[in-house]
Amino acid sequence: MRFLALACVTSVLSLSSLSAHALDTKVEEDTAIQRAVVQEEIVIEAKRNLGRQVQKGFAAFKAGDYEKAESYFYRVRARHQLQSSITFQAFNDMWNVNMPTGARDVHSAASDREVRKALSIIYYMEGMAQRAQGEAMSARRSFLRAINMNPEHFDARADLSLVEIERGKPSVAERHILRLAKDVQSCDASDDAGYCAAVQDRLLQVELAYGNAVVG
């Protein structure tokens, strides 16, 4: 009888242990679902908020209120830096769980490129607002950051060259002018004629400013 009682106790304890384990598993699953929902809400809200700030920044810039434009673009950049570690990393983590390794790497690289391109535009517009206020060195830093985020941002490279020329450093602008010339040479007009024409126009503008600075 003692052995039977012991067996019953052991069985109850085992069942309790299994129930506790099942409960823990259920809690973990619920927590994971809640976390995913929260992360999705953060991503959506971040995009909404950042999008509104960007629109306001462009509107202020077009209206000639460069100080306000700079503040909007700065806020977008600062908020992104705080949120990116949560939003984009969370999205990539969720993607990686459900995708094979090959697709994982391709997606992560593509996602990173898109984020960097978006940030390069924000840095560039922040620099344009700073330049319009006569803040040459601040504009220079912003243009450099834009190029660092996206080396193909020809407008940032062109305006950085102009800033360097305006501050009496045409020799510093030379390597950026050479890169613009290289971009023009490698541009495929049959693929995107508008883009190629825009790069060509900026190169001519910078070359004219450079020539005047060197001759003068």
GROMACS .gro file of C-alpha atoms in nm:
model
  216
    1MET     CA    1   0.000   0.000   0.000
    2ARG     CA    2   0.290   0.233   0.085
    3PHE     CA    3   0.439   0.170  -0.261
    4LEU     CA    4   0.102   0.241  -0.425
    5ALA     CA    5   0.069   0.569  -0.236
    6LEU     CA    6   0.422   0.664  -0.331
    7ALA     CA    7   0.347   0.581  -0.692
    8CYS     CA    8   0.036   0.798  -0.680
    9VAL     CA    9   0.232   1.088  -0.529
   10THR     CA   10   0.503   1.047  -0.794
   11SER     CA   11   0.237   1.039  -1.066
   12VAL     CA   12   0.072   1.355  -0.932
   13LEU     CA   13   0.408   1.530  -0.908
   14SER     CA   14   0.488   1.425  -1.266
   15LEU     CA   15   0.154   1.554  -1.386
   16SER     CA   16   0.208   1.877  -1.194
   17SER     CA   17   0.552   1.909  -1.350
   18LEU     CA   18   0.408   1.851  -1.696
   19SER     CA   19   0.131   2.101  -1.631
   20ALA     CA   20   0.383   2.358  -1.511
   21HIS     CA   21   0.595   2.294  -1.819
   22ALA     CA   22   0.292   2.327  -2.047
   23LEU     CA   23   0.195   2.645  -1.866
   24ASP     CA   24   0.545   2.790  -1.907
   25THR     CA   25   0.540   2.700  -2.276
   26LYS     CA   26   0.200   2.867  -2.318
   27VAL     CA   27   0.322   3.179  -2.139
   28GLU     CA   28   0.631   3.193  -2.360
   29GLU     CA   29   0.418   3.154  -2.675
   30ASP     CA   30   0.175   3.425  -2.562
   31THR     CA   31   0.465   3.654  -2.474
   32ALA     CA   32   0.625   3.596  -2.815
   33ILE     CA   33   0.295   3.677  -2.988
   34GLN     CA   34   0.247   3.991  -2.780
   35ARG     CA   35   0.605   4.097  -2.848
   36ALA     CA   36   0.556   4.049  -3.223
   37VAL     CA   37   0.234   4.253  -3.216
   38VAL     CA   38   0.401   4.531  -3.018
   39GLN     CA   39   0.701   4.534  -3.253
   40GLU     CA   40   0.470   4.557  -3.554
   41GLU     CA   41   0.285   4.847  -3.394
   42ILE     CA   42   0.616   5.022  -3.322
   43VAL     CA   43   0.726   4.980  -3.685
   44ILE     CA   44   0.394   5.113  -3.821
   45GLU     CA   45   0.383   5.407  -3.579
   46ALA     CA   46   0.749   5.492  -3.645
   47LYS     CA   47   0.686   5.504  -4.019
   48ARG     CA   48   0.380   5.723  -3.972
   49ASN     CA   49   0.556   5.967  -3.740
   50LEU     CA   50   0.877   5.984  -3.942
   51GLY     CA   51   0.679   6.027  -4.263
   52ARG     CA   52   0.490   6.325  -4.123
   53GLN     CA   53   0.811   6.485  -3.998
   54VAL     CA   54   0.974   6.443  -4.340
   55GLN     CA   55   0.676   6.603  -4.516
   56LYS     CA   56   0.684   6.895  -4.274
   57GLY     CA   57   1.058   6.932  -4.330
   58PHE     CA   58   1.020   6.952  -4.708
   59ALA     CA   59   0.727   7.194  -4.674
   60ALA     CA   60   0.929   7.423  -4.444
   61PHE     CA   61   1.228   7.408  -4.681
   62LYS     CA   62   1.013   7.502  -4.983
   63ALA     CA   63   0.861   7.788  -4.781
   64GLY     CA   64   1.211   7.921  -4.706
   65ASP     CA   65   1.191   7.850  -4.333
   66TYR     CA   66   1.528   7.675  -4.324
   67GLU     CA   67   1.567   7.677  -3.948
   68LYS     CA   68   1.238   7.493  -3.905
   69ALA     CA   69   1.325   7.256  -4.191
   70GLU     CA   70   1.655   7.171  -4.026
   71SER     CA   71   1.481   7.096  -3.696
   72TYR     CA   72   1.233   6.860  -3.865
   73PHE     CA   73   1.504   6.667  -4.052
   74TYR     CA   74   1.718   6.652  -3.738
   75ARG     CA   75   1.426   6.508  -3.542
   76VAL     CA   76   1.366   6.242  -3.806
   77ARG     CA   77   1.730   6.140  -3.796
   78ALA     CA   78   1.751   6.140  -3.416
   79ARG     CA   79   1.430   5.940  -3.376
   80HIS     CA   80   1.539   5.689  -3.637
   81GLN     CA   81   1.868   5.633  -3.457
   82LEU     CA   82   1.678   5.558  -3.137
   83GLN     CA   83   1.416   5.338  -3.302
   84SER     CA   84   1.616   5.156  -3.570
   85SER     CA   85   1.769   4.909  -3.324
   86ILE     CA   86   1.414   4.809  -3.223
   87THR     CA   87   1.219   4.833  -3.546
   88PHE     CA   88   1.443   4.721  -3.830
   89GLN     CA   89   1.633   4.466  -3.622
   90ALA     CA   90   1.306   4.320  -3.494
   91PHE     CA   91   1.172   4.298  -3.848
   92ASN     CA   92   1.489   4.129  -3.970
   93ASP     CA   93   1.483   3.889  -3.677
   94MET     CA   94   1.125   3.790  -3.754
   95TRP     CA   95   1.213   3.747  -4.123
   96ASN     CA   96   1.522   3.539  -4.046
   97VAL     CA   97   1.322   3.292  -3.837
   98ASN     CA   98   1.097   3.209  -4.132
   99MET     CA   99   1.339   3.224  -4.426
  100PRO     CA  100   1.624   2.999  -4.547
  101THR     CA  101   1.979   3.122  -4.500
  102GLY     CA  102   2.028   3.237  -4.860
  103ALA     CA  103   1.716   3.452  -4.865
  104ARG     CA  104   1.803   3.577  -4.517
  105ASP     CA  105   2.130   3.736  -4.632
  106VAL     CA  106   1.979   3.888  -4.946
  107HIS     CA  107   1.691   4.043  -4.753
  108SER     CA  108   1.910   4.182  -4.477
  109ALA     CA  109   2.143   4.342  -4.731
  110ALA     CA  110   1.854   4.489  -4.932
  111SER     CA  111   1.685   4.618  -4.618
  112ASP     CA  112   2.006   4.779  -4.496
  113ARG     CA  113   2.060   4.947  -4.835
  114GLU     CA  114   1.711   5.094  -4.835
  115VAL     CA  115   1.748   5.225  -4.481
  116ARG     CA  116   2.085   5.383  -4.562
  117LYS     CA  117   1.946   5.546  -4.878
  118ALA     CA  118   1.656   5.690  -4.682
  119LEU     CA  119   1.891   5.825  -4.417
  120SER     CA  120   2.118   5.977  -4.683
  121ILE     CA  121   1.824   6.185  -4.807
  122ILE     CA  122   1.752   6.309  -4.453
  123TYR     CA  123   2.118   6.400  -4.397
  124TYR     CA  124   2.128   6.573  -4.734
  125MET     CA  125   1.819   6.784  -4.667
  126GLU     CA  126   1.949   6.870  -4.321
  127GLY     CA  127   2.269   6.987  -4.490
  128MET     CA  128   2.078   7.193  -4.746
  129ALA     CA  129   1.886   7.368  -4.470
  130GLN     CA  130   2.209   7.436  -4.283
  131ARG     CA  131   2.378   7.570  -4.594
  132ALA     CA  132   2.086   7.802  -4.664
  133GLN     CA  133   2.141   7.948  -4.316
  134GLY     CA  134   2.511   8.005  -4.385
  135GLU     CA  135   2.626   7.717  -4.164
  136ALA     CA  136   2.892   7.587  -4.403
  137MET     CA  137   3.072   7.351  -4.165
  138SER     CA  138   2.751   7.195  -4.036
  139ALA     CA  139   2.633   7.150  -4.396
  140ARG     CA  140   2.966   6.993  -4.484
  141ARG     CA  141   2.928   6.736  -4.205
  142SER     CA  142   2.573   6.654  -4.312
  143PHE     CA  143   2.673   6.609  -4.677
  144LEU     CA  144   2.961   6.382  -4.575
  145ARG     CA  145   2.721   6.171  -4.368
  146ALA     CA  146   2.480   6.153  -4.661
  147ILE     CA  147   2.760   6.028  -4.887
  148ASN     CA  148   2.871   5.781  -4.623
  149MET     CA  149   2.518   5.641  -4.613
  150ASN     CA  150   2.488   5.635  -4.992
  151PRO     CA  151   2.802   5.696  -5.203
  152GLU     CA  152   2.578   5.728  -5.512
  153HIS     CA  153   2.398   6.036  -5.378
  154PHE     CA  154   2.533   6.270  -5.647
  155ASP     CA  155   2.349   6.579  -5.517
  156ALA     CA  156   2.517   6.545  -5.177
  157ARG     CA  157   2.853   6.503  -5.349
  158ALA     CA  158   2.794   6.804  -5.574
  159ASP     CA  159   2.683   7.031  -5.290
  160LEU     CA  160   2.971   6.914  -5.072
  161SER     CA  161   3.206   7.011  -5.357
  162LEU     CA  162   3.046   7.356  -5.375
  163VAL     CA  163   3.083   7.403  -4.999
  164GLU     CA  164   3.451   7.307  -5.018
  165ILE     CA  165   3.504   7.553  -5.307
  166GLU     CA  166   3.318   7.831  -5.126
  167ARG     CA  167   3.533   7.788  -4.816
  168GLY     CA  168   3.850   7.817  -5.027
  169LYS     CA  169   3.932   7.444  -5.050
  170PRO     CA  170   3.894   7.361  -5.421
  171SER     CA  171   4.164   7.095  -5.396
  172VAL     CA  172   3.949   6.909  -5.139
  173ALA     CA  173   3.657   6.920  -5.384
  174GLU     CA  174   3.862   6.760  -5.663
  175ARG     CA  175   3.809   6.397  -5.564
  176HIS     CA  176   3.434   6.449  -5.539
  177ILE     CA  177   3.432   6.616  -5.882
  178LEU     CA  178   3.624   6.319  -6.023
  179ARG     CA  179   3.366   6.082  -5.873
  180LEU     CA  180   3.084   6.286  -6.032
  181ALA     CA  181   3.265   6.268  -6.368
  182LYS     CA  182   3.298   5.893  -6.325
  183ASP     CA  183   2.927   5.866  -6.247
  184VAL     CA  184   2.846   6.056  -6.567
  185GLN     CA  185   3.069   5.828  -6.774
  186SER     CA  186   2.918   5.512  -6.628
  187CYS     CA  187   2.560   5.637  -6.646
  188ASP     CA  188   2.336   5.448  -6.888
  189ALA     CA  189   2.107   5.707  -7.049
  190SER     CA  190   1.900   5.434  -7.212
  191ASP     CA  191   1.817   5.301  -6.865
  192ASP     CA  192   1.741   5.634  -6.692
  193ALA     CA  193   1.790   5.941  -6.909
  194GLY     CA  194   1.655   6.180  -6.644
  195TYR     CA  195   1.902   6.060  -6.382
  196CYS     CA  196   2.196   6.085  -6.622
  197ALA     CA  197   2.097   6.437  -6.727
  198ALA     CA  198   2.069   6.544  -6.362
  199VAL     CA  199   2.417   6.410  -6.281
  200GLN     CA  200   2.556   6.583  -6.591
  201ASP     CA  201   2.399   6.916  -6.491
  202ARG     CA  202   2.540   6.898  -6.138
  203LEU     CA  203   2.885   6.809  -6.271
  204LEU     CA  204   2.883   7.111  -6.506
  205GLN     CA  205   2.773   7.336  -6.219
  206VAL     CA  206   3.052   7.214  -5.992
  207GLU     CA  207   3.315   7.225  -6.269
  208LEU     CA  208   3.220   7.588  -6.344
  209ALA     CA  209   3.252   7.686  -5.976
  210TYR     CA  210   3.582   7.496  -5.952
  211GLY     CA  211   3.722   7.662  -6.265
  212ASN     CA  212   3.627   8.010  -6.140
  213ALA     CA  213   3.788   7.939  -5.802
  214VAL     CA  214   4.113   7.811  -5.951
  215VAL     CA  215   4.139   8.089  -6.213
  216GLY     CA  216   4.036   8.356  -5.963
   0.00000   0.00000   0.00000
